[in-house]
PDB file of C-alpha atoms in Angstrom:
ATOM      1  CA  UNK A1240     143.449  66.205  29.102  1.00 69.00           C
ATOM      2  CA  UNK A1241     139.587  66.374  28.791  1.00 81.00           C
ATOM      3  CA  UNK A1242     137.778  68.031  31.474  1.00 93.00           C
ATOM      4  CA  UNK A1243     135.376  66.592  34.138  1.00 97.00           C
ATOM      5  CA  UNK A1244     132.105  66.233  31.432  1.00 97.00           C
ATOM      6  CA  UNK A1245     128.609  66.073  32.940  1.00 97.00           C
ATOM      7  CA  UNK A1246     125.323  64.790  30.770  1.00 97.00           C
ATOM      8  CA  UNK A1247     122.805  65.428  30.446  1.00 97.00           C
ATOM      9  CA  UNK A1248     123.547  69.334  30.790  1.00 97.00           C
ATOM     10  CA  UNK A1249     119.627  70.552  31.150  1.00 97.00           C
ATOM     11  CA  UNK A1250     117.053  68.053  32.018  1.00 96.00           C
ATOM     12  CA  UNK A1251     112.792  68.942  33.287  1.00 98.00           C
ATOM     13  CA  UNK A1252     111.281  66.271  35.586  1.00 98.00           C
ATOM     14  CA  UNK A1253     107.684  66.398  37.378  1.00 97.00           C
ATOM     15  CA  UNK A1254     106.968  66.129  41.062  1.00 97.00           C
ATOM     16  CA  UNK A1255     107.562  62.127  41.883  1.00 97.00           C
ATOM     17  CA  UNK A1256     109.366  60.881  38.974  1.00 98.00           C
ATOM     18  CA  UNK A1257     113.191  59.645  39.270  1.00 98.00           C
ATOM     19  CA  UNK A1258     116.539  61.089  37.391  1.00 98.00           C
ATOM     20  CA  UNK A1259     119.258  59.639  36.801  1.00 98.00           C
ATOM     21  CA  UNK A1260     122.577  62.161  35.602  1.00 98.00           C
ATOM     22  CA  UNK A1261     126.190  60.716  34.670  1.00 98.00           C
ATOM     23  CA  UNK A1262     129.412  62.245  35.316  1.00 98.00           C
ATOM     24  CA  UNK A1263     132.894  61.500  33.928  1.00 98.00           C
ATOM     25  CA  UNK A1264     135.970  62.234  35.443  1.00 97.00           C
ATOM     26  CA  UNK A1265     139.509  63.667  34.244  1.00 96.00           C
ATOM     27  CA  UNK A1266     141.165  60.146  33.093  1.00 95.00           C
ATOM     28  CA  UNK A1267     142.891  59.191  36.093  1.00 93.00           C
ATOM     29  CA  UNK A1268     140.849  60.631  38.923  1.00 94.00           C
ATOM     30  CA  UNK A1269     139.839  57.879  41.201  1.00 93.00           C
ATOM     31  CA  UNK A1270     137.555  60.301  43.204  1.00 94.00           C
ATOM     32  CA  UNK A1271     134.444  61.629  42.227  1.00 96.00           C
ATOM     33  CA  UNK A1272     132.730  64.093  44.555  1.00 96.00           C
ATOM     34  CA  UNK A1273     128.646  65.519  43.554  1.00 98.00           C
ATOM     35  CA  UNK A1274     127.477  68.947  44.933  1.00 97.00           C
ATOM     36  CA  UNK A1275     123.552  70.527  44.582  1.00 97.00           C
ATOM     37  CA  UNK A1276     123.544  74.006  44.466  1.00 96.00           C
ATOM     38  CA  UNK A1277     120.624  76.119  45.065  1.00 93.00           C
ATOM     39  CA  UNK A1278     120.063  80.236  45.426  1.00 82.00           C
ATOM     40  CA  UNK A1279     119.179  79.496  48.830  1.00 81.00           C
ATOM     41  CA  UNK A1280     121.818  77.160  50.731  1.00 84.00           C
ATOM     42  CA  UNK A1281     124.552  77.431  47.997  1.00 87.00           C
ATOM     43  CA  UNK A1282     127.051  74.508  47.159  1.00 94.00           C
ATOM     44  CA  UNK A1283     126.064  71.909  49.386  1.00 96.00           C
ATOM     45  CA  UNK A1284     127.895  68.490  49.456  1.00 95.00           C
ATOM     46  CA  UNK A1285     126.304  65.045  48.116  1.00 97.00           C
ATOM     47  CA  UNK A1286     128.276  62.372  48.666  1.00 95.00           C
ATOM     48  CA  UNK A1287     132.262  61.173  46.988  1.00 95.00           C
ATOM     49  CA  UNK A1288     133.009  57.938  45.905  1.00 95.00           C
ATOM     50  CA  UNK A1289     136.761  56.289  45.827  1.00 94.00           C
ATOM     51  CA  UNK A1290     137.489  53.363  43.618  1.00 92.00           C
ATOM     52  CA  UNK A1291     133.616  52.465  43.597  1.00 94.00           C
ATOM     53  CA  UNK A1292     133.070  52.823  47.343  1.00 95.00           C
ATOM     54  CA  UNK A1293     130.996  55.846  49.046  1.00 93.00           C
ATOM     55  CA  UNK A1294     133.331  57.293  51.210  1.00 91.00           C
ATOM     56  CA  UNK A1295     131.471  60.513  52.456  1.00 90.00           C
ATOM     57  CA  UNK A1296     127.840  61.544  52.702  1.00 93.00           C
ATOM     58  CA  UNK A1297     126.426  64.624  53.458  1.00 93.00           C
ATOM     59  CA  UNK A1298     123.194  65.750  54.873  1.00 93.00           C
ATOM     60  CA  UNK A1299     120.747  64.639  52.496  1.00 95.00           C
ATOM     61  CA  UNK A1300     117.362  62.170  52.447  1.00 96.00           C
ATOM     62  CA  UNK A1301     118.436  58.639  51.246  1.00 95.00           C
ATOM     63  CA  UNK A1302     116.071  59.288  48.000  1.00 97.00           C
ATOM     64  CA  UNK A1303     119.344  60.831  47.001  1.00 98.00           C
ATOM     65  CA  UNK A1304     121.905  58.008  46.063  1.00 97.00           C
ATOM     66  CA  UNK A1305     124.917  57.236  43.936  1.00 97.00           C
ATOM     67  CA  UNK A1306     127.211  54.870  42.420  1.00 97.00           C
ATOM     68  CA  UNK A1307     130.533  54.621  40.943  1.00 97.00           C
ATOM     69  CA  UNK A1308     131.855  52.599  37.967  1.00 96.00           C
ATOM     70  CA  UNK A1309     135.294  50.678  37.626  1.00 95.00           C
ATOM     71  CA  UNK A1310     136.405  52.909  35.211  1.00 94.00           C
ATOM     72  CA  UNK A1311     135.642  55.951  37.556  1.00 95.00           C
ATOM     73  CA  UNK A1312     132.522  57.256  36.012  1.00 97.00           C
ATOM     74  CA  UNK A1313     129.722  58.210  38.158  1.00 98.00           C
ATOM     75  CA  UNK A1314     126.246  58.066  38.752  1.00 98.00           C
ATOM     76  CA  UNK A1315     123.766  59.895  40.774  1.00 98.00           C
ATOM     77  CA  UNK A1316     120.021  59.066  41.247  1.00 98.00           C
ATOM     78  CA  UNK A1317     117.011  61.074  42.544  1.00 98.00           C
ATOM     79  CA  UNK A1318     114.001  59.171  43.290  1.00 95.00           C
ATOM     80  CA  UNK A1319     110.368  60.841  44.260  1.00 96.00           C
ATOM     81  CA  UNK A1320     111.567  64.123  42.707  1.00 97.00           C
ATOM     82  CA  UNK A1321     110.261  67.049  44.958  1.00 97.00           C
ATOM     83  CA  UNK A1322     109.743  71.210  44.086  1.00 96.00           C
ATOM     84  CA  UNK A1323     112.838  71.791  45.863  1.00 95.00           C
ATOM     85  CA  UNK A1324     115.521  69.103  43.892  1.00 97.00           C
ATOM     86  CA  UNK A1325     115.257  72.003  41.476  1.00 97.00           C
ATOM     87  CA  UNK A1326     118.888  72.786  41.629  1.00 97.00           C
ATOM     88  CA  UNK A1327     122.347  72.774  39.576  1.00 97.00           C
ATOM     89  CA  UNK A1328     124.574  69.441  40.551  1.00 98.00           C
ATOM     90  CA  UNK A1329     127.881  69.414  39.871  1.00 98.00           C
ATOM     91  CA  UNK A1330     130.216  66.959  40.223  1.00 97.00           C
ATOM     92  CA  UNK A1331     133.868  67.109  40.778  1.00 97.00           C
ATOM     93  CA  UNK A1332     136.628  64.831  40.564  1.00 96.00           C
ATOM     94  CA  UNK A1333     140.123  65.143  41.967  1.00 93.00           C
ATOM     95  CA  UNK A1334     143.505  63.384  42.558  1.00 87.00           C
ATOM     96  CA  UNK A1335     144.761  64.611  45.025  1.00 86.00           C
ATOM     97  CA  UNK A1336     143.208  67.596  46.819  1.00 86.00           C
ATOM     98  CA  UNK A1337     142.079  69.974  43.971  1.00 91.00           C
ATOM     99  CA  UNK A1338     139.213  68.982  43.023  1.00 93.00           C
ATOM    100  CA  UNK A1339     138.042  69.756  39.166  1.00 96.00           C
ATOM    101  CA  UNK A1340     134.223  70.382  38.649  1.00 97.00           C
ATOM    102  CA  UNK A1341     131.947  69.863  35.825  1.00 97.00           C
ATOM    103  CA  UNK A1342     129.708  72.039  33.819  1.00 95.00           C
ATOM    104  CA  UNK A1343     126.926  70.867  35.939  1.00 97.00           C
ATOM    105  CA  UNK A1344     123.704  69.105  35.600  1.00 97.00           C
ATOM    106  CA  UNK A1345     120.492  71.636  35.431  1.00 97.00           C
ATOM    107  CA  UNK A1346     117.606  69.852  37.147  1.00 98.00           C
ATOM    108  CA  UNK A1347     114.005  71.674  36.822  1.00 97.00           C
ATOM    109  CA  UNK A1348     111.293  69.580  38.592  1.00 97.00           C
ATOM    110  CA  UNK A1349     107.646  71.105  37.876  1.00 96.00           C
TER     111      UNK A1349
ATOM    112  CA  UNK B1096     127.269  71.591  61.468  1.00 63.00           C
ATOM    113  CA  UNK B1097     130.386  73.261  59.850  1.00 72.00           C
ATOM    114  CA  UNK B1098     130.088  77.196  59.448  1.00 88.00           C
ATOM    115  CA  UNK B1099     132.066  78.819  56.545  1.00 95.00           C
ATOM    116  CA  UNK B1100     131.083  82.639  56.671  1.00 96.00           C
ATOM    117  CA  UNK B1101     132.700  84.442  53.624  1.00 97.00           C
ATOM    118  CA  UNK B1102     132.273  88.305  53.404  1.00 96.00           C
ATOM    119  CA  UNK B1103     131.485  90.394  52.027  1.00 96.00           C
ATOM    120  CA  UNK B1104     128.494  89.247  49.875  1.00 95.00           C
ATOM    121  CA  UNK B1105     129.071  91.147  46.998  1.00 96.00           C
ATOM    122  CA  UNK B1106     131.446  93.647  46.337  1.00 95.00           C
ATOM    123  CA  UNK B1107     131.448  96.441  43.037  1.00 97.00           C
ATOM    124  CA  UNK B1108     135.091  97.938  42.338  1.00 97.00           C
ATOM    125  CA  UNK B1109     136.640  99.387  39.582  1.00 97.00           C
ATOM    126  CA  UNK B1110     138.930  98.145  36.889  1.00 97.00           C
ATOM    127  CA  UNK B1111     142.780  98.705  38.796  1.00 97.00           C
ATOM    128  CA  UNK B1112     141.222  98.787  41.748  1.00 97.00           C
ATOM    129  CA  UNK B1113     142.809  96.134  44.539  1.00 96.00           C
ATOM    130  CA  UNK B1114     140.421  94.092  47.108  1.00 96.00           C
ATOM    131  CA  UNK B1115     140.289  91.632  49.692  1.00 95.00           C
ATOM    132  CA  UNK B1116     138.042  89.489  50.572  1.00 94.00           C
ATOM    133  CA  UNK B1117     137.520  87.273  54.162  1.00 97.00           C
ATOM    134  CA  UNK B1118     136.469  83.777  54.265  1.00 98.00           C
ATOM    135  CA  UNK B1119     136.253  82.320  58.408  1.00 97.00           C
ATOM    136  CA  UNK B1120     136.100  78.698  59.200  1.00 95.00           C
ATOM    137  CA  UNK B1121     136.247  76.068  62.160  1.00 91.00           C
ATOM    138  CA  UNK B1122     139.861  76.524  63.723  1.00 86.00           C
ATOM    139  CA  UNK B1123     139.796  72.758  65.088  1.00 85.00           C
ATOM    140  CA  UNK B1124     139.981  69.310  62.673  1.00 86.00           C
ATOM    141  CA  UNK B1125     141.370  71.983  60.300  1.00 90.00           C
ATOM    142  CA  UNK B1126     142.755  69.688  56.718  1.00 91.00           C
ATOM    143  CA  UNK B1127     142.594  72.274  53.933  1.00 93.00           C
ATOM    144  CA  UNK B1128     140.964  75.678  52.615  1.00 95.00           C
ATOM    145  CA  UNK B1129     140.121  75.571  48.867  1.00 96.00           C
ATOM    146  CA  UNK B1130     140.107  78.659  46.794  1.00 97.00           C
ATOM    147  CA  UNK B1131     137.236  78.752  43.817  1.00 97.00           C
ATOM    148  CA  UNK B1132     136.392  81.452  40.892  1.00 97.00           C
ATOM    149  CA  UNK B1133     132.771  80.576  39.505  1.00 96.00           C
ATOM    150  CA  UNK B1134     132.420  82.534  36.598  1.00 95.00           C
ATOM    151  CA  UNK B1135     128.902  82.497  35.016  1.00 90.00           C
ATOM    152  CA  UNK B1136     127.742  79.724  32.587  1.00 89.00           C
ATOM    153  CA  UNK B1137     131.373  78.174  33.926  1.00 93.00           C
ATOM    154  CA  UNK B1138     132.444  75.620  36.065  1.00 95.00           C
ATOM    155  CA  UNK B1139     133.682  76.577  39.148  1.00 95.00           C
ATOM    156  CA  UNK B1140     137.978  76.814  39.033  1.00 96.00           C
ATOM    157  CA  UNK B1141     140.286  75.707  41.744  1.00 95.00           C
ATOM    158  CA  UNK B1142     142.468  78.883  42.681  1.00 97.00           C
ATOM    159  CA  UNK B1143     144.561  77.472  45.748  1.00 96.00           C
ATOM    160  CA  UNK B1144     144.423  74.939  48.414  1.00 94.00           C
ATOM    161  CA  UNK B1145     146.078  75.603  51.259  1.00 95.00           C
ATOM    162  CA  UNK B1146     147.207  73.289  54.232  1.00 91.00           C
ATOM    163  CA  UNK B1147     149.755  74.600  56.598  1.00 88.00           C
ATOM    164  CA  UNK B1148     148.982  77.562  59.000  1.00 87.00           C
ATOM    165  CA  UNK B1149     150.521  80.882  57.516  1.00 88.00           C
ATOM    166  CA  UNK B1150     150.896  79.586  54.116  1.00 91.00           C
ATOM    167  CA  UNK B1151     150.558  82.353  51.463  1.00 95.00           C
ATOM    168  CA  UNK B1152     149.806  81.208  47.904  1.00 96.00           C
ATOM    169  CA  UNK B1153     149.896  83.573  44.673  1.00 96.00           C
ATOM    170  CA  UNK B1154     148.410  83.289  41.140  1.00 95.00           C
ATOM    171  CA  UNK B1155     149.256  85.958  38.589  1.00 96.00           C
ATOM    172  CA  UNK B1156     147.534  89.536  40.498  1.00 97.00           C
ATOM    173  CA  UNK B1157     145.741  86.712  42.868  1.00 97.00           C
ATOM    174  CA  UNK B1158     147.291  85.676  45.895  1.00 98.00           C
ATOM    175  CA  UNK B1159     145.477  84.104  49.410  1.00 98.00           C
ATOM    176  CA  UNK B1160     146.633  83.483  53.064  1.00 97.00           C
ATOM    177  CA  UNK B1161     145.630  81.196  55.768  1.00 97.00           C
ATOM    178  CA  UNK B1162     145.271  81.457  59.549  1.00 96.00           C
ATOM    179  CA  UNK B1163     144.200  78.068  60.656  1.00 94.00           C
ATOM    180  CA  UNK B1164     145.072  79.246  64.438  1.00 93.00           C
ATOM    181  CA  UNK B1165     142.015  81.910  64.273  1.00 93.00           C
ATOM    182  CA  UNK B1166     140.345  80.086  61.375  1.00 94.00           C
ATOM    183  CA  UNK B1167     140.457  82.714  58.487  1.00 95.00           C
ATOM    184  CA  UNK B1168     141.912  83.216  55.164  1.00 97.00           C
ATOM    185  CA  UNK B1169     142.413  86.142  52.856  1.00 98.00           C
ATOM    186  CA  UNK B1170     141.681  86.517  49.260  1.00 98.00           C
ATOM    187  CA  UNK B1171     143.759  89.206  47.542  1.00 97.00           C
ATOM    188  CA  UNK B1172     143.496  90.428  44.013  1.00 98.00           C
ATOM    189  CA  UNK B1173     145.663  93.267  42.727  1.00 97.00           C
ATOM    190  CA  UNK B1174     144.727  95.694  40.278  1.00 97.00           C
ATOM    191  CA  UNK B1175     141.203  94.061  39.266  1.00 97.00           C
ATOM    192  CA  UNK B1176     140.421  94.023  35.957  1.00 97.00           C
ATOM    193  CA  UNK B1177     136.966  93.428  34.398  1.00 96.00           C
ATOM    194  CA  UNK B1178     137.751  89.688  33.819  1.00 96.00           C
ATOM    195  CA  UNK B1179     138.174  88.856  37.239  1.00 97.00           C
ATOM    196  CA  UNK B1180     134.320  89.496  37.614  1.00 97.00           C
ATOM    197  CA  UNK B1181     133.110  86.221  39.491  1.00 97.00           C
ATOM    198  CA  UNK B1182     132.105  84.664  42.411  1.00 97.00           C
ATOM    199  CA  UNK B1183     135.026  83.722  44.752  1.00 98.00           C
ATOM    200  CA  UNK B1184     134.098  80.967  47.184  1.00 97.00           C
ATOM    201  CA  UNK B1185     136.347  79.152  49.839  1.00 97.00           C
ATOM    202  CA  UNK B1186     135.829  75.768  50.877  1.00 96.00           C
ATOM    203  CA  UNK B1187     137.036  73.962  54.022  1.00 93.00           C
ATOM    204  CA  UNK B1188     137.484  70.362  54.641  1.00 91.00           C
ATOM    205  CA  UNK B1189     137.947  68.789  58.467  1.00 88.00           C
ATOM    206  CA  UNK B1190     139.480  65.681  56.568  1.00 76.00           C
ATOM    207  CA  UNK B1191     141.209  63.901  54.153  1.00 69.00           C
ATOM    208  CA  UNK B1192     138.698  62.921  51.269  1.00 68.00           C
ATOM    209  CA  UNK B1193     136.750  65.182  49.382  1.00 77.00           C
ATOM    210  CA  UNK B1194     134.088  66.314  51.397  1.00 89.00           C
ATOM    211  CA  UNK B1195     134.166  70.601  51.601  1.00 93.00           C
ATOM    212  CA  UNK B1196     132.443  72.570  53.056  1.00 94.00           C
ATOM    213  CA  UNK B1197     131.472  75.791  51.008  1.00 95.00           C
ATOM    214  CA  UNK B1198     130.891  79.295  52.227  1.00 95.00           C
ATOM    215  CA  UNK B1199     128.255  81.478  50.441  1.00 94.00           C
ATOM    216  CA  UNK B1200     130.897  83.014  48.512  1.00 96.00           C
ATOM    217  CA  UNK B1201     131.907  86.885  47.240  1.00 97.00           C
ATOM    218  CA  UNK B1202     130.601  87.989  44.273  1.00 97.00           C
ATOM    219  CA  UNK B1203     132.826  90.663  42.506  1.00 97.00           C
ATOM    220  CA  UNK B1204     131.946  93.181  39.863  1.00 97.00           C
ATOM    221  CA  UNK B1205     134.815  95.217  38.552  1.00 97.00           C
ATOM    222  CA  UNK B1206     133.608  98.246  36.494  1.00 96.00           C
ATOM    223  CA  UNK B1207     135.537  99.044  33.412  1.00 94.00           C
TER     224      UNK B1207
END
């Protein structure tokens, strides 16, 4: 089976511009979980969405937002890009409990 | 705000050499502990995910217990070898769904 695949891998925004990155999920895999990572606070949790519905939400602004497709795939959307969105997100997707990450999305606002 | 404390930060060994490492969570609304190894330029890999108090999982020269009572687990590896340079983290979830909660994780070196 193909892994969880992430596009685009590397991607340079400036300060206030939007990004969009994509995520598909290991065929089958109803649930599709996003993470940001950063040297500072580590792997920190997004949000998951479930057969198209957000069904957890972490601690993050509301210019941070997502969406989920019928055929599982996911999207995640940064508006007003700040300094500090500079970060790798993964996303994960999982069956049951293990969840299966990506290679991750490299996001480098300037 | 959950608090997963994993220790220690980093640790050096060499190759052959056995280790342990500690990761402590919330004892209470307790659903599962997640094993990870995050190799560089990799994704992170699911190791173990453990529910019931005093399970023991193993993996090859890897094996991990839980404690959900006193809200640790341990991370064994036996006979290191320079491959099993990484960073280990341990995740906890309160829940069913997908929501975990990551500690900072333990970086291993293992010296030829």
């Amino acid at each position: 089976k193909a892994g969880v695949t992430q596009t685009p891998r590397y991607l340079i925004k400036t300060r206030g511009q939007q990004v969009t990155l994509s995520c598909s999920p290991i065929s089958g895999h109803r649930s599709v979980s996003w993470y940001q990572q950063t040297p500072g606070q580590g792997l920190q949790f997004l949000f998951e969405y479930f057969s198209e519905t957000q069904r957890n939400k972490g601690n993050f602004p509301g210019r941070f937002s997502g969406r989920q497709f019928s055929n599982s795939r996911s999207e995640m959307n940064v508006s007003t890009l700040e300094l500090g969105d500079s970060a790798l997100y993964l996303c994960a997707s999982s069956l049951f409990d293990t969840q299966y990450f990506g290679p991750g999305t490299r996001l480098t606002v300037l | 705000i959950l608090n997963v404390e994993q220790s220690p930060q980093s640790l050096h060994v060499q190759e052959g050499d056995s280790t342990n490492f500690t990761c402590s969570f919330p004892s209470s609304n307790f659903y599962a502990l997640h094993w990870y190894r995050w190799e560089t330029a990799k994704s992170p890999e699911a190791l173990f995910v453990m529910t019931l108090n005093g399970d023991e999982k193993k993996k090859g020269r890897i094996s991990a217990t839980l404690n959900t009572k006193e809200g640790y687990s341990y991370l064994y590896i036996k006979g290191s070898q320079p491959e099993d340079s990484a960073t280990y983290l341990c995740a906890f979830s309160a829940g069913a769904g997908n929501m975990l909660t990551f500690g900072g994780g333990t970086r291993l070196m293992v010296k030829p």
